[in-house]
Structure formats: structure tokens, C-alpha cells
Amino acid sequence: MNLIKVLLFIFFIYNNLQAHTLLVDITKNDNNTITVNAQFDTKQKASGAMLRLESLISGEVLYKKRFPYESKLIVDIPKEQYQIVVDAGEEQIVKKGIEPNEGFTKLASKEILDKLSKNKEDHHELGITLIIFLFIGFILIILAIYFSAKNTKKIIEELKKS
């Protein structure tokens, strides 16, 4: 019974750690603007998250603004290639910029692409999921050793009696 409580506790902790995934929706409008919506998968609005449009030509920030309460911004589409970065603290989403109706006037260079923002999951860090699974595996190994020692002790006592 105690084991079930521990497993349920670990399950709820895991669910709460994974509960806030940032979702970004980018829609092209007819008037050469884009609408960027950001929210978490819990339907919580991402107000206060930072929206940046970064040039793929020079690496400079073309547009920078925090999401208002409604978590929706309408932005003019730049004439040069760009990427859309939504930074919500621990999580950062990078998406390819949408082309304007008349197309881009300048194209990106490889050198600048290396300097620009990347998704945080692209970095070589241990994910929270991996850490949780390693912790659960460690607990299961400890439990296996405990029950193995307990059963071995019972078997030895039964052998001594007979």
C-alpha cells in the first residue's frame, strides 16, 4: 500500500513538471502582417512572454515586445528573412519566419544563422524527463535489493527450521 502511494506521488510530481509546455501559433494575414498567439498547454495565457523577430541577414532584433494579457500580437512582416522567437523564461520557441506576399528581398547567410537564438531543447542538457526516469529507476533498484534481501532472509530461516 505504501508503494502505491509513493508511485502515485511520483506520477503527480512528473505531471506537474511537464504541465507547462509553451504553444505558439503563427498566422499570416492578408495585409502583410502575422498574428502570433502564445499559450501554455494548460490553456494559461503566456502574457509577459517576450516576442522577438530576429534577422537572418544581420542577426539584429527587428521587433521586440512582450505579449499583452490576451497573449496575441499582430506584427508587420519584415522584408528580409527572419525567425520568430518566443521566450517565456525557461522555455524558448524558435520558428521560421513567414514570407511576405512579395517575397523576401534579402536572403540569410550561414555565419549569422549560427549566432541566432535556438530552441532551448536544442541545447545538450539533461531533460527533466530523463532525470525523472533515472530517479524512478534508482528507486526501483533500491526496492529490488530490499525485497531480495528480505526474501533471502526468509528462505534462510525456513531452511534452518527444516
Short mmCIF file of C-alpha atoms in Angstrom, two decimals:
data_model
loop_
_atom_site.label_atom_id
_atom_site.label_comp_id
_atom_site.label_asym_id
_atom_site.label_seq_id
_atom_site.Cartn_x
_atom_site.Cartn_y
_atom_site.Cartn_z
CA MET A 1 0.00 0.00 0.00
CA ASN A 2 2.88 2.33 0.81
CA LEU A 3 4.48 1.55 -2.56
CA ILE A 4 1.30 2.61 -4.37
CA LYS A 5 1.29 5.94 -2.53
CA VAL A 6 4.92 6.57 -3.46
CA LEU A 7 4.28 5.73 -7.13
CA LEU A 8 1.22 8.00 -7.21
CA PHE A 9 3.24 10.80 -5.63
CA ILE A 10 5.99 10.43 -8.26
CA PHE A 11 3.36 10.35 -11.02
CA PHE A 12 1.75 13.61 -9.82
CA ILE A 13 5.15 15.32 -9.48
CA TYR A 14 6.05 14.26 -13.02
CA ASN A 15 2.73 15.55 -14.40
CA ASN A 16 3.14 18.92 -12.69
CA LEU A 17 6.68 19.34 -14.01
CA GLN A 18 5.52 18.65 -17.57
CA ALA A 19 2.34 20.72 -17.30
CA HIS A 20 3.60 23.97 -18.77
CA THR A 21 4.60 23.46 -22.39
CA LEU A 22 4.57 26.64 -24.45
CA LEU A 23 2.44 26.51 -27.61
CA VAL A 24 2.94 29.10 -30.36
CA ASP A 25 0.55 29.65 -33.28
CA ILE A 26 1.60 31.92 -36.15
CA THR A 27 -0.98 33.01 -38.72
CA LYS A 28 -0.31 35.02 -41.88
CA ASN A 29 -2.82 37.81 -42.53
CA ASP A 30 -3.71 39.21 -45.97
CA ASN A 31 -2.26 42.66 -45.22
CA ASN A 32 1.41 41.53 -44.88
CA THR A 33 1.16 41.04 -41.12
CA ILE A 34 1.36 37.98 -38.91
CA THR A 35 -0.63 37.19 -35.81
CA VAL A 36 1.34 35.40 -33.09
CA ASN A 37 -0.63 33.64 -30.33
CA ALA A 38 1.15 32.08 -27.36
CA GLN A 39 -0.27 30.00 -24.54
CA PHE A 40 0.68 27.05 -22.40
CA ASP A 41 -0.86 23.63 -22.94
CA THR A 42 -2.83 24.17 -19.74
CA LYS A 43 -4.71 26.95 -21.62
CA GLN A 44 -2.97 29.52 -19.42
CA LYS A 45 -2.10 32.66 -21.37
CA ALA A 46 1.56 33.47 -21.97
CA SER A 47 1.18 37.15 -21.14
CA GLY A 48 4.54 38.69 -20.34
CA ALA A 49 6.48 36.33 -22.62
CA MET A 50 8.87 38.10 -25.00
CA LEU A 51 8.32 38.03 -28.77
CA ARG A 52 11.35 38.81 -30.94
CA LEU A 53 11.79 38.82 -34.69
CA GLU A 54 15.49 38.27 -35.43
CA SER A 55 17.04 39.00 -38.81
CA LEU A 56 18.68 36.03 -40.52
CA ILE A 57 20.77 38.51 -42.51
CA SER A 58 22.43 40.61 -39.81
CA GLY A 59 21.41 38.86 -36.59
CA GLU A 60 19.84 42.04 -35.19
CA VAL A 61 16.48 42.15 -33.46
CA LEU A 62 13.89 43.57 -35.88
CA TYR A 63 10.98 43.59 -33.43
CA LYS A 64 10.79 43.06 -29.68
CA LYS A 65 7.72 43.24 -27.49
CA ARG A 66 6.13 41.43 -24.55
CA PHE A 67 2.81 39.68 -25.04
CA PRO A 68 -0.13 41.59 -23.54
CA TYR A 69 -2.77 39.95 -21.36
CA GLU A 70 -4.56 38.40 -24.35
CA SER A 71 -1.26 36.75 -25.46
CA LYS A 72 -1.75 37.86 -29.05
CA LEU A 73 0.37 40.25 -31.13
CA ILE A 74 -0.03 41.45 -34.71
CA VAL A 75 3.30 42.31 -36.35
CA ASP A 76 4.29 43.62 -39.80
CA ILE A 77 6.22 41.01 -41.80
CA PRO A 78 9.85 42.12 -42.36
CA LYS A 79 11.17 42.32 -45.94
CA GLU A 80 14.25 40.24 -45.07
CA GLN A 81 14.47 36.65 -43.87
CA TYR A 82 13.83 36.35 -40.14
CA GLN A 83 12.98 33.95 -37.36
CA ILE A 84 10.32 34.24 -34.68
CA VAL A 85 11.48 33.74 -31.08
CA VAL A 86 9.02 33.42 -28.20
CA ASP A 87 10.86 33.46 -24.87
CA ALA A 88 8.81 32.50 -21.81
CA GLY A 89 11.61 32.19 -19.27
CA GLU A 90 12.59 28.53 -19.01
CA GLU A 91 11.15 27.69 -22.40
CA GLN A 92 12.06 29.30 -25.70
CA ILE A 93 10.45 28.50 -29.04
CA VAL A 94 12.11 29.43 -32.35
CA LYS A 95 10.13 29.23 -35.60
CA LYS A 96 10.91 30.12 -39.19
CA GLY A 97 9.51 33.47 -40.30
CA ILE A 98 6.64 33.62 -42.78
CA GLU A 99 7.41 35.20 -46.15
CA PRO A 100 5.63 38.44 -47.14
CA ASN A 101 3.31 38.47 -50.19
CA GLU A 102 6.01 39.91 -52.49
CA GLY A 103 8.77 37.64 -51.11
CA PHE A 104 11.97 38.39 -49.20
CA THR A 105 14.36 40.99 -50.63
CA LYS A 106 17.42 39.63 -48.77
CA LEU A 107 18.43 36.03 -48.05
CA ALA A 108 20.20 34.60 -44.99
CA SER A 109 23.90 33.72 -44.62
CA LYS A 110 25.30 30.65 -42.82
CA GLU A 111 27.56 32.67 -40.46
CA ILE A 112 24.67 34.61 -38.96
CA LEU A 113 22.49 31.51 -38.52
CA ASP A 114 25.00 30.08 -36.01
CA LYS A 115 24.76 33.21 -33.81
CA LEU A 116 20.97 33.37 -33.59
CA SER A 117 18.65 32.08 -30.88
CA LYS A 118 17.85 28.38 -30.85
CA ASN A 119 15.17 26.31 -29.16
CA LYS A 120 16.19 25.55 -25.60
CA GLU A 121 15.62 21.86 -26.23
CA ASP A 122 18.32 22.01 -28.93
CA HIS A 123 20.97 22.51 -26.26
CA HIS A 124 22.66 19.42 -24.90
CA GLU A 125 21.20 19.46 -21.41
CA LEU A 126 19.58 16.67 -19.47
CA GLY A 127 15.85 16.99 -19.84
CA ILE A 128 13.59 16.85 -16.83
CA THR A 129 12.00 13.70 -18.25
CA LEU A 130 15.35 11.90 -18.31
CA ILE A 131 16.14 12.99 -14.76
CA ILE A 132 12.77 11.73 -13.51
CA PHE A 133 13.18 8.37 -15.25
CA LEU A 134 16.67 7.95 -13.81
CA PHE A 135 15.33 8.77 -10.34
CA ILE A 136 12.50 6.24 -10.72
CA GLY A 137 14.99 3.63 -11.97
CA PHE A 138 17.22 4.25 -8.95
CA ILE A 139 14.24 3.85 -6.58
CA LEU A 140 13.22 0.60 -8.31
CA ILE A 141 16.75 -0.80 -7.97
CA ILE A 142 16.79 0.05 -4.25
CA LEU A 143 13.37 -1.61 -3.82
CA ALA A 144 14.55 -4.73 -5.69
CA ILE A 145 17.61 -5.02 -3.43
CA TYR A 146 15.47 -4.52 -0.30
CA PHE A 147 12.88 -7.17 -1.22
CA SER A 148 15.58 -9.57 -2.43
CA ALA A 149 17.38 -9.32 0.92
CA LYS A 150 14.09 -9.72 2.80
CA ASN A 151 13.11 -12.84 0.81
CA THR A 152 16.59 -14.32 1.13
CA LYS A 153 16.38 -13.88 4.89
CA LYS A 154 13.01 -15.72 4.96
CA ILE A 155 14.36 -18.59 2.86
CA ILE A 156 17.41 -18.99 5.13
CA GLU A 157 15.15 -19.08 8.22
CA GLU A 158 12.93 -21.75 6.61
CA LEU A 159 15.99 -23.83 5.71
CA LYS A 160 17.26 -23.63 9.29
CA LYS A 161 13.87 -24.86 10.61
CA SER A 162 13.83 -27.92 8.37
#
